[in-house]
mmCIF file of C-alpha atoms and ligand atoms in Angstrom:
data_model
loop_
_atom_site.group_PDB
_atom_site.id
_atom_site.type_symbol
_atom_site.label_atom_id
_atom_site.label_comp_id
_atom_site.label_asym_id
_atom_site.label_seq_id
_atom_site.Cartn_x
_atom_site.Cartn_y
_atom_site.Cartn_z
ATOM 1 C CA MET S 1 -8.819 26.887 -7.192
ATOM 2 C CA LYS S 2 -9.688 23.631 -4.951
ATOM 3 C CA MET S 3 -7.394 20.818 -6.033
ATOM 4 C CA HIS S 4 -8.283 17.362 -6.267
ATOM 5 C CA ASN S 5 -5.395 14.871 -5.565
ATOM 6 C CA PHE S 6 -6.000 11.503 -7.503
ATOM 7 C CA SER S 7 -2.009 10.789 -6.822
ATOM 8 C CA ALA S 8 -1.240 7.097 -6.989
ATOM 9 C CA GLY S 9 2.169 7.929 -4.427
ATOM 10 C CA PRO S 10 3.255 10.003 -2.461
ATOM 11 C CA ALA S 11 -0.809 10.553 -2.073
ATOM 12 C CA ILE S 12 -3.825 12.744 -0.151
ATOM 13 C CA LEU S 13 -3.813 12.725 3.327
ATOM 14 C CA PRO S 14 -6.566 13.452 5.705
ATOM 15 C CA ALA S 15 -6.494 17.747 5.583
ATOM 16 C CA SER S 16 -6.910 17.457 9.306
ATOM 17 C CA VAL S 17 -3.631 15.222 9.662
ATOM 18 C CA MET S 18 -2.157 17.540 7.335
ATOM 19 C CA ALA S 19 -3.025 20.728 9.495
ATOM 20 C CA GLU S 20 -1.668 18.696 12.910
ATOM 21 C CA ALA S 21 1.463 18.090 11.154
ATOM 22 C CA ALA S 22 2.035 21.385 10.217
ATOM 23 C CA GLU S 23 1.588 22.702 13.829
ATOM 24 C CA GLY S 24 3.764 19.708 14.986
ATOM 25 C CA VAL S 25 6.477 21.395 12.862
ATOM 26 C CA ARG S 26 5.955 24.618 13.911
ATOM 27 C CA ASN S 27 5.518 23.935 17.307
ATOM 28 C CA LEU S 28 5.023 19.945 18.989
ATOM 29 C CA ASN S 29 2.502 20.162 21.578
ATOM 30 C CA GLY S 30 2.942 23.506 22.751
ATOM 31 C CA SER S 31 6.595 22.625 23.499
ATOM 32 C CA GLY S 32 8.303 25.335 21.561
ATOM 33 C CA LEU S 33 10.589 22.955 20.129
ATOM 34 C CA SER S 34 10.111 21.787 16.475
ATOM 35 C CA ILE S 35 9.164 17.292 15.463
ATOM 36 C CA LEU S 36 12.131 18.193 13.019
ATOM 37 C CA GLU S 37 14.466 19.215 15.669
ATOM 38 C CA ILE S 38 13.953 17.251 18.518
ATOM 39 C CA SER S 39 16.095 14.189 19.448
ATOM 40 C CA HIS S 40 14.787 10.142 18.736
ATOM 41 C CA ARG S 41 15.439 9.636 22.343
ATOM 42 C CA SER S 42 13.445 12.407 23.691
ATOM 43 C CA ALA S 43 10.599 11.592 25.553
ATOM 44 C CA ALA S 44 8.098 13.483 23.160
ATOM 45 C CA PHE S 45 9.434 11.159 20.311
ATOM 46 C CA THR S 46 9.419 7.793 22.605
ATOM 47 C CA ALA S 47 5.540 8.924 23.357
ATOM 48 C CA ILE S 48 5.086 9.534 19.677
ATOM 49 C CA ILE S 49 6.765 6.079 18.487
ATOM 50 C CA GLU S 50 5.016 4.457 21.256
ATOM 51 C CA GLU S 51 1.503 5.673 20.476
ATOM 52 C CA ALA S 52 2.066 4.692 16.452
ATOM 53 C CA GLU S 53 2.465 1.425 17.893
ATOM 54 C CA ALA S 54 0.143 0.887 19.873
ATOM 55 C CA LEU S 55 -2.683 2.227 17.220
ATOM 56 C CA VAL S 56 -1.200 -0.175 14.934
ATOM 57 C CA ARG S 57 -1.392 -3.141 17.174
ATOM 58 C CA GLU S 58 -5.150 -1.667 17.804
ATOM 59 C CA LEU S 59 -6.461 -1.051 14.256
ATOM 60 C CA LEU S 60 -5.151 -4.571 13.464
ATOM 61 C CA ASN S 61 -6.056 -6.480 16.380
ATOM 62 C CA LEU S 62 -2.429 -7.654 16.833
ATOM 63 C CA SER S 63 -0.666 -9.965 19.149
ATOM 64 C CA ASP S 64 2.405 -10.198 21.085
ATOM 65 C CA ALA S 65 3.666 -12.745 18.644
ATOM 66 C CA TYR S 66 4.167 -9.938 15.917
ATOM 67 C CA ALA S 67 6.794 -6.974 16.323
ATOM 68 C CA VAL S 68 5.957 -3.475 14.599
ATOM 69 C CA LEU S 69 8.804 -1.662 12.756
ATOM 70 C CA PHE S 70 8.970 1.703 11.323
ATOM 71 C CA LEU S 71 12.116 1.383 8.794
ATOM 72 C CA SER S 72 13.356 3.358 6.379
ATOM 73 C CA GLY S 73 14.501 1.994 2.649
ATOM 74 C CA GLY S 74 10.413 1.988 1.166
ATOM 75 C CA ALA S 75 9.040 -1.053 0.223
ATOM 76 C CA SER S 76 11.713 -1.536 -2.658
ATOM 77 C CA THR S 77 14.278 -2.166 0.625
ATOM 78 C CA GLN S 78 12.045 -5.148 1.911
ATOM 79 C CA PHE S 79 11.905 -6.918 -1.805
ATOM 80 C CA TYR S 80 15.169 -7.966 -0.710
ATOM 81 C CA GLN S 81 15.120 -7.870 3.047
ATOM 82 C CA ALA S 82 12.262 -10.089 3.614
ATOM 83 C CA PRO S 83 13.813 -12.900 1.757
ATOM 84 C CA MET S 84 17.661 -12.041 3.498
ATOM 85 C CA ASN S 85 16.055 -12.606 6.503
ATOM 86 C CA LEU S 86 13.375 -15.355 5.788
ATOM 87 C CA LEU S 87 14.676 -17.276 2.978
ATOM 88 C CA ASN S 88 17.577 -19.934 3.106
ATOM 89 C CA ASP S 89 19.894 -20.973 0.286
ATOM 90 C CA GLY S 90 18.298 -24.268 -1.291
ATOM 91 C CA GLU S 91 14.886 -23.366 0.808
ATOM 92 C CA THR S 92 12.039 -22.294 -2.385
ATOM 93 C CA ALA S 93 9.583 -19.092 -1.661
ATOM 94 C CA GLY S 94 6.090 -19.308 -3.541
ATOM 95 C CA TYR S 95 5.444 -15.535 -5.637
ATOM 96 C CA ALA S 96 2.423 -14.443 -7.012
ATOM 97 C CA ASP S 97 3.107 -12.268 -10.292
ATOM 98 C CA THR S 98 0.411 -9.816 -10.086
ATOM 99 C CA GLY S 99 2.152 -6.875 -11.207
ATOM 100 C CA ALA S 100 5.159 -4.680 -11.618
ATOM 101 C CA TRP S 101 5.746 -4.311 -7.587
ATOM 102 C CA SER S 102 5.739 -8.188 -7.351
ATOM 103 C CA ASP S 103 7.748 -9.078 -10.560
ATOM 104 C CA LYS S 104 10.543 -6.882 -8.887
ATOM 105 C CA ALA S 105 10.186 -8.306 -5.616
ATOM 106 C CA ILE S 106 10.772 -11.903 -7.472
ATOM 107 C CA LYS S 107 13.591 -10.479 -9.021
ATOM 108 C CA GLU S 108 15.324 -9.637 -5.558
ATOM 109 C CA ALA S 109 14.243 -13.074 -3.730
ATOM 110 C CA LYS S 110 16.212 -14.569 -6.661
ATOM 111 C CA HIS S 111 19.533 -13.578 -4.728
ATOM 112 C CA PHE S 112 18.688 -15.401 -1.810
ATOM 113 C CA GLY S 113 17.209 -18.612 -2.277
ATOM 114 C CA ASN S 114 14.643 -20.586 -4.662
ATOM 115 C CA VAL S 115 11.763 -18.900 -6.440
ATOM 116 C CA GLN S 116 8.714 -20.362 -7.686
ATOM 117 C CA VAL S 117 5.997 -18.318 -9.401
ATOM 118 C CA VAL S 118 2.779 -19.861 -8.501
ATOM 119 C CA ALA S 119 0.963 -18.068 -10.727
ATOM 120 C CA SER S 120 1.167 -15.231 -13.147
ATOM 121 C CA SER S 121 -1.009 -12.762 -15.152
ATOM 122 C CA LYS S 122 2.112 -10.698 -16.830
ATOM 123 C CA ALA S 123 1.024 -12.456 -20.112
ATOM 124 C CA ASP S 124 -2.244 -10.437 -20.141
ATOM 125 C CA ASN S 125 -0.785 -7.421 -18.554
ATOM 126 C CA TYR S 126 -1.621 -7.637 -15.423
ATOM 127 C CA THR S 127 -5.205 -7.144 -16.020
ATOM 128 C CA TYR S 128 -6.526 -9.280 -13.314
ATOM 129 C CA ILE S 129 -5.379 -11.279 -10.201
ATOM 130 C CA PRO S 130 -5.125 -15.508 -11.159
ATOM 131 C CA ARG S 131 -6.818 -17.659 -8.981
ATOM 132 C CA GLY S 132 -6.949 -21.514 -8.858
ATOM 133 C CA TYR S 133 -3.611 -22.437 -9.193
ATOM 134 C CA ASN S 134 -1.808 -24.961 -7.406
ATOM 135 C CA ILE S 135 0.730 -23.853 -4.251
ATOM 136 C CA PRO S 136 2.903 -26.629 -3.839
ATOM 137 C CA ALA S 137 3.541 -27.580 0.003
ATOM 138 C CA GLY S 138 6.395 -26.823 2.253
ATOM 139 C CA LEU S 139 7.208 -23.528 0.963
ATOM 140 C CA LYS S 140 9.318 -21.228 2.904
ATOM 141 C CA TYR S 141 6.299 -18.175 2.538
ATOM 142 C CA LEU S 142 3.972 -17.186 -0.353
ATOM 143 C CA HIS S 143 4.569 -13.702 -1.767
ATOM 144 C CA LEU S 144 1.793 -11.448 -2.533
ATOM 145 C CA THR S 145 1.114 -8.319 -3.256
ATOM 146 C CA SER S 146 -2.343 -7.435 -1.835
ATOM 147 C CA ASN S 147 -2.599 -4.026 -4.258
ATOM 148 C CA ASN S 148 -0.759 -3.622 -7.545
ATOM 149 C CA THR S 149 -1.211 0.096 -7.718
ATOM 150 C CA ILE S 150 -0.586 0.315 -11.403
ATOM 151 C CA PHE S 151 -2.869 -2.342 -12.793
ATOM 152 C CA GLY S 152 -5.433 -1.862 -10.330
ATOM 153 C CA THR S 153 -6.102 -4.870 -9.187
ATOM 154 C CA GLN S 154 -6.546 -6.070 -5.434
ATOM 155 C CA TYR S 155 -6.698 -9.645 -3.603
ATOM 156 C CA HIS S 156 -10.143 -9.731 -1.906
ATOM 157 C CA TRP S 157 -9.371 -12.949 -0.813
ATOM 158 C CA TRP S 158 -6.701 -14.523 0.176
ATOM 159 C CA PRO S 159 -4.856 -18.115 -1.099
ATOM 160 C CA GLU S 160 -5.170 -21.479 1.047
ATOM 161 C CA THR S 161 -1.579 -22.373 1.596
ATOM 162 C CA ASP S 162 -0.044 -24.189 4.662
ATOM 163 C CA ALA S 163 2.988 -21.618 4.097
ATOM 164 C CA PRO S 164 2.990 -17.911 5.794
ATOM 165 C CA LEU S 165 1.954 -15.237 3.480
ATOM 166 C CA VAL S 166 4.423 -12.352 3.163
ATOM 167 C CA CYS S 167 2.493 -9.559 1.622
ATOM 168 C CA ASP S 168 3.428 -6.024 -0.234
ATOM 169 C CA MET S 169 0.840 -3.680 0.929
ATOM 170 C CA SER S 170 2.020 -0.686 0.225
ATOM 171 C CA SER S 171 -1.391 0.535 -1.364
ATOM 172 C CA ASP S 172 -3.718 -0.754 0.784
ATOM 173 C CA MET S 173 -2.555 -0.836 4.360
ATOM 174 C CA LEU S 174 -4.996 -0.282 6.998
ATOM 175 C CA SER S 175 -7.746 0.084 4.193
ATOM 176 C CA ARG S 176 -9.851 -2.955 5.618
ATOM 177 C CA PRO S 177 -9.665 -5.561 7.986
ATOM 178 C CA ILE S 178 -7.220 -8.119 7.105
ATOM 179 C CA PRO S 179 -6.604 -11.882 9.085
ATOM 180 C CA VAL S 180 -3.396 -11.174 10.427
ATOM 181 C CA GLU S 181 -2.751 -14.456 11.547
ATOM 182 C CA LYS S 182 -2.387 -15.670 7.764
ATOM 183 C CA PHE S 183 0.562 -13.436 7.584
ATOM 184 C CA GLY S 184 4.061 -14.052 8.598
ATOM 185 C CA LEU S 185 5.338 -10.158 7.606
ATOM 186 C CA ILE S 186 3.636 -7.514 5.940
ATOM 187 C CA TYR S 187 5.289 -4.262 4.598
ATOM 188 C CA ALA S 188 4.140 -1.178 3.689
ATOM 189 C CA GLY S 189 5.914 2.180 2.359
ATOM 190 C CA ALA S 190 3.785 5.178 4.069
ATOM 191 C CA GLN S 191 3.460 6.755 1.078
ATOM 192 C CA LYS S 192 0.218 5.478 -0.727
ATOM 193 C CA ASN S 193 -2.115 5.481 2.437
ATOM 194 C CA LEU S 194 -0.418 6.212 6.010
ATOM 195 C CA GLY S 195 1.826 9.444 5.952
ATOM 196 C CA PRO S 196 4.471 10.831 4.021
ATOM 197 C CA ALA S 197 7.543 9.122 2.131
ATOM 198 C CA GLY S 198 10.323 7.914 4.248
ATOM 199 C CA VAL S 199 9.198 5.213 6.858
ATOM 200 C CA THR S 200 7.741 1.471 6.184
ATOM 201 C CA LEU S 201 5.654 0.201 8.392
ATOM 202 C CA VAL S 202 6.785 -3.727 8.760
ATOM 203 C CA LEU S 203 4.844 -6.280 10.662
ATOM 204 C CA VAL S 204 6.568 -9.851 11.241
ATOM 205 C CA ARG S 205 5.574 -12.996 13.087
ATOM 206 C CA LYS S 206 9.173 -13.257 15.818
ATOM 207 C CA ASP S 207 9.075 -16.478 15.636
ATOM 208 C CA LEU S 208 9.582 -16.606 11.828
ATOM 209 C CA LEU S 209 13.527 -14.666 12.180
ATOM 210 C CA GLY S 210 16.498 -16.206 13.485
ATOM 211 C CA THR S 211 17.038 -18.719 11.433
ATOM 212 C CA ALA S 212 18.824 -17.324 8.568
ATOM 213 C CA LYS S 213 22.276 -18.917 7.967
ATOM 214 C CA ARG S 214 23.581 -16.261 5.895
ATOM 215 C CA HIS S 215 25.379 -12.953 7.355
ATOM 216 C CA ILE S 216 23.146 -9.986 7.722
ATOM 217 C CA PRO S 217 24.441 -7.217 7.651
ATOM 218 C CA THR S 218 23.256 -5.124 10.862
ATOM 219 C CA MET S 219 20.995 -2.542 9.550
ATOM 220 C CA LEU S 220 19.045 -4.962 7.604
ATOM 221 C CA ASP S 221 18.416 -7.553 9.883
ATOM 222 C CA TYR S 222 15.125 -7.538 11.591
ATOM 223 C CA LYS S 223 15.947 -8.359 14.851
ATOM 224 C CA VAL S 224 18.401 -5.358 15.556
ATOM 225 C CA HIS S 225 15.499 -3.699 14.964
ATOM 226 C CA ILE S 226 12.967 -5.762 16.986
ATOM 227 C CA GLU S 227 15.423 -5.546 20.152
ATOM 228 C CA ASN S 228 16.088 -1.288 19.655
ATOM 229 C CA GLY S 229 12.585 -0.761 19.030
ATOM 230 C CA SER S 230 12.789 1.105 15.573
ATOM 231 C CA LEU S 231 15.584 3.149 17.175
ATOM 232 C CA TYR S 232 18.806 1.436 16.422
ATOM 233 C CA ASN S 233 19.523 4.105 14.539
ATOM 234 C CA THR S 234 17.909 7.800 13.614
ATOM 235 C CA PRO S 235 14.349 6.557 12.345
ATOM 236 C CA PRO S 236 12.632 8.725 9.963
ATOM 237 C CA ALA S 237 11.187 10.937 12.704
ATOM 238 C CA PHE S 238 8.962 13.254 10.916
ATOM 239 C CA PRO S 239 7.001 10.669 8.826
ATOM 240 C CA ILE S 240 6.693 8.260 12.026
ATOM 241 C CA TYR S 241 4.888 11.524 13.726
ATOM 242 C CA VAL S 242 2.777 12.218 10.496
ATOM 243 C CA THR S 243 1.438 8.140 10.075
ATOM 244 C CA MET S 244 0.863 8.087 14.045
ATOM 245 C CA LEU S 245 -1.355 11.121 13.186
ATOM 246 C CA THR S 246 -2.730 9.510 10.021
ATOM 247 C CA LEU S 247 -3.189 6.272 12.556
ATOM 248 C CA ARG S 248 -5.529 8.198 14.927
ATOM 249 C CA TRP S 249 -7.726 9.465 12.204
ATOM 250 C CA ILE S 250 -7.962 6.140 11.178
ATOM 251 C CA LYS S 251 -9.201 5.007 14.808
ATOM 252 C CA ALA S 252 -11.592 7.991 15.240
ATOM 253 C CA MET S 253 -13.272 7.353 11.687
ATOM 254 C CA GLY S 254 -14.433 3.919 13.217
ATOM 255 C CA GLY S 255 -11.277 1.595 12.527
ATOM 256 C CA LEU S 256 -10.963 -0.615 9.285
ATOM 257 C CA THR S 257 -14.261 -2.173 9.417
ATOM 258 C CA ALA S 258 -15.680 1.721 9.107
ATOM 259 C CA MET S 259 -13.104 2.351 6.553
ATOM 260 C CA ALA S 260 -13.408 -0.582 4.188
ATOM 261 C CA ALA S 261 -17.048 0.228 4.276
ATOM 262 C CA HIS S 262 -15.923 3.948 3.407
ATOM 263 C CA ASN S 263 -13.903 2.806 0.607
ATOM 264 C CA GLU S 264 -16.033 0.454 -0.611
ATOM 265 C CA ALA S 265 -18.844 3.041 -1.033
ATOM 266 C CA LYS S 266 -15.992 5.704 -2.579
ATOM 267 C CA ALA S 267 -15.004 3.180 -5.253
ATOM 268 C CA LYS S 268 -18.808 1.787 -6.395
ATOM 269 C CA VAL S 269 -19.601 5.488 -7.186
ATOM 270 C CA LEU S 270 -16.579 5.702 -9.575
ATOM 271 C CA TYR S 271 -17.183 1.706 -10.912
ATOM 272 C CA ASP S 272 -20.723 2.515 -11.563
ATOM 273 C CA GLU S 273 -19.730 5.729 -13.585
ATOM 274 C CA ILE S 274 -17.200 3.670 -15.693
ATOM 275 C CA ASP S 275 -19.311 0.816 -16.060
ATOM 276 C CA ALA S 276 -22.528 2.632 -17.374
ATOM 277 C CA ASN S 277 -21.051 5.670 -19.127
ATOM 278 C CA PRO S 278 -20.506 5.012 -22.862
ATOM 279 C CA LEU S 279 -17.123 6.705 -23.620
ATOM 280 C CA PHE S 280 -15.197 4.804 -20.899
ATOM 281 C CA ARG S 281 -14.330 0.821 -20.028
ATOM 282 C CA GLY S 282 -12.484 -0.513 -16.487
ATOM 283 C CA ALA S 283 -8.987 -1.720 -17.122
ATOM 284 C CA VAL S 284 -9.287 -4.762 -15.263
ATOM 285 C CA THR S 285 -11.213 -7.456 -16.874
ATOM 286 C CA GLU S 286 -12.030 -9.453 -13.778
ATOM 287 C CA PRO S 287 -14.419 -7.277 -12.452
ATOM 288 C CA ALA S 288 -14.155 -9.178 -9.093
ATOM 289 C CA ASP S 289 -10.629 -8.208 -8.865
ATOM 290 C CA ARG S 290 -11.065 -4.285 -9.041
ATOM 291 C CA SER S 291 -9.362 -2.263 -6.249
ATOM 292 C CA LEU S 292 -10.840 0.112 -3.852
ATOM 293 C CA MET S 293 -7.608 2.012 -4.187
ATOM 294 C CA ASN S 294 -6.502 2.591 -7.644
ATOM 295 C CA VAL S 295 -9.406 2.936 -10.082
ATOM 296 C CA THR S 296 -7.790 2.297 -13.845
ATOM 297 C CA PHE S 297 -9.804 2.836 -16.543
ATOM 298 C CA VAL S 298 -9.350 3.682 -20.256
ATOM 299 C CA THR S 299 -11.988 5.645 -22.848
ATOM 300 C CA GLU S 300 -13.676 3.813 -25.698
ATOM 301 C CA GLN S 301 -11.970 5.782 -28.338
ATOM 302 C CA PRO S 302 -8.172 6.667 -28.570
ATOM 303 C CA GLY S 303 -9.238 10.418 -29.642
ATOM 304 C CA HIS S 304 -10.937 10.832 -26.013
ATOM 305 C CA GLU S 305 -8.302 10.425 -24.032
ATOM 306 C CA LYS S 306 -6.141 13.848 -24.552
ATOM 307 C CA PRO S 307 -9.364 15.661 -24.277
ATOM 308 C CA PHE S 308 -10.973 14.291 -20.901
ATOM 309 C CA LEU S 309 -7.287 14.928 -19.841
ATOM 310 C CA ASP S 310 -7.367 18.324 -20.324
ATOM 311 C CA ALA S 311 -10.907 18.914 -18.909
ATOM 312 C CA ALA S 312 -9.870 16.846 -15.857
ATOM 313 C CA LYS S 313 -6.774 19.268 -15.631
ATOM 314 C CA ALA S 314 -9.183 22.097 -15.819
ATOM 315 C CA ALA S 315 -11.258 21.330 -13.155
ATOM 316 C CA GLY S 316 -8.469 20.420 -10.667
ATOM 317 C CA LEU S 317 -8.297 17.145 -11.043
ATOM 318 C CA VAL S 318 -4.425 15.668 -10.274
ATOM 319 C CA ASP S 319 -2.774 13.369 -11.239
ATOM 320 C CA ILE S 320 -5.261 11.041 -12.918
ATOM 321 C CA LYS S 321 -3.302 9.685 -16.356
ATOM 322 C CA GLY S 322 -2.862 6.087 -16.167
ATOM 323 C CA HIS S 323 0.872 4.948 -15.398
ATOM 324 C CA ARG S 324 2.565 4.239 -19.088
ATOM 325 C CA SER S 325 2.497 0.645 -18.945
ATOM 326 C CA VAL S 326 -1.429 0.677 -18.579
ATOM 327 C CA GLY S 327 -2.218 4.234 -19.935
ATOM 328 C CA GLY S 328 -5.536 5.529 -19.866
ATOM 329 C CA PHE S 329 -6.510 7.032 -16.368
ATOM 330 C CA ARG S 330 -6.047 5.731 -12.770
ATOM 331 C CA ALA S 331 -7.768 7.468 -10.241
ATOM 332 C CA SER S 332 -6.017 6.587 -6.365
ATOM 333 C CA ILE S 333 -8.793 7.018 -3.808
ATOM 334 C CA TYR S 334 -6.957 6.036 -0.775
ATOM 335 C CA ASN S 335 -8.134 6.119 2.737
ATOM 336 C CA ALA S 336 -7.950 10.061 2.977
ATOM 337 C CA MET S 337 -9.742 10.760 -0.436
ATOM 338 C CA PRO S 338 -12.857 12.360 0.186
ATOM 339 C CA PRO S 339 -16.202 11.286 -1.351
ATOM 340 C CA GLU S 340 -16.896 14.791 -2.743
ATOM 341 C CA SER S 341 -13.759 14.721 -5.219
ATOM 342 C CA ILE S 342 -14.999 11.362 -6.407
ATOM 343 C CA GLN S 343 -17.855 12.991 -7.351
ATOM 344 C CA VAL S 344 -16.079 15.785 -9.161
ATOM 345 C CA LEU S 345 -14.683 13.244 -11.246
ATOM 346 C CA VAL S 346 -17.951 11.319 -11.996
ATOM 347 C CA ASP S 347 -19.597 14.846 -12.779
ATOM 348 C CA LEU S 348 -17.082 15.325 -15.205
ATOM 349 C CA MET S 349 -17.253 12.130 -16.633
ATOM 350 C CA ARG S 350 -21.193 12.735 -17.319
ATOM 351 C CA ASP S 351 -20.627 16.071 -18.694
ATOM 352 C CA PHE S 352 -17.947 14.721 -21.014
ATOM 353 C CA ALA S 353 -20.198 11.928 -22.650
ATOM 354 C CA ALA S 354 -22.947 14.504 -22.613
ATOM 355 C CA LYS S 355 -20.510 16.869 -25.028
ATOM 356 C CA ASN S 356 -18.781 14.263 -26.712
ATOM 357 C CA GLY S 357 -21.203 10.833 -26.923
HETATM 358 C C1 PLP U 401 4.607 2.265 -4.228
HETATM 359 C C2 PLP U 401 5.365 0.571 -4.257
HETATM 360 C C3 PLP U 401 5.894 0.041 -4.189
HETATM 361 C C4 PLP U 401 7.129 0.569 -3.944
HETATM 362 O O1 PLP U 401 7.544 1.757 -2.969
HETATM 363 P P1 PLP U 401 8.838 2.740 -2.381
HETATM 364 O O2 PLP U 401 8.506 2.938 -1.235
HETATM 365 O O3 PLP U 401 8.750 3.723 -3.708
HETATM 366 O O4 PLP U 401 9.920 1.429 -2.489
HETATM 367 C C5 PLP U 401 6.246 -0.894 -3.605
HETATM 368 N N1 PLP U 401 5.080 -2.149 -3.724
HETATM 369 C C6 PLP U 401 3.599 -1.513 -3.992
HETATM 370 C C7 PLP U 401 2.529 -2.055 -4.227
HETATM 371 C C8 PLP U 401 3.453 0.284 -4.355
HETATM 372 O O5 PLP U 401 2.466 0.726 -4.225
#
């Protein structure tokens, strides 16, 4: 049976990338060796990590003011690595609390300096992105979560502030163009939109580093990784390789403007069905905040949840059950999700309404 992978993460990758990655495991570029068994100092791997960095720079139009790093430890490590490097005792960073991942980032940052939560939608179970709030001047940085993977909300605008933005883009990295110059640091675990779990892409404005007044353990010091081109220790070589293949694919798809158009068109088909279908309703209360990556929706009648899940399973739709804190359904439709799979879900919703409406 053809499977349609709506998993929130680790998530779908382009079929062509998967095929190339498999070949790289068997025989990397005809070398007779596997990507899994070559030195991270070899010419072959150097070419891979250099191409990955060059593609990130090209896709985002990134200037030399920014470093591109491939680190390990997931986005969850960035929750503390970022404030450890950027925020001194007595200094204040702003945090917008827009979901479970923001909440975790806030908890970690509090160990390093003052955290001012400038806005929160927690009291409404994160069903919208707060706006119109006051951001004090003089923050060291303002931390955002651009896409709230669990709740299905996404920033489609950026707050005005004199502080650099620090942003967790784990679940919408390279899904659309972004005004990079507003950001001091961007981080993204690869396993939602870029590659397999194990590598975290970090972009950091170099002039923000070097001001920490605390001892930073070597492996947590961005400067060390910059000086060593992400090769201070053995990097997650295979995830970096697959990420590089995905970056090539994004470029071949036409880059970020084209990617955004694809993603908007895909999401529209599903949201239109959610809005039109009498048995379903979107979980996000503010339509302008709807995510193009994680589409959350619920059934109007609680009794319909289980039968629809069963029907989805029978049709080969994988992982459309919502996160336990939201309930209902979540269709994760990252860059690599083909429109055909979304059509299968939409057809199933229509069929379900025809039979149960
Ligand atoms: C998945 C996710 C994380 C956690 O990433 P790890 O790589 O598992 O640490 C953090 N933030 C967001 C927005 C996510 O989607």
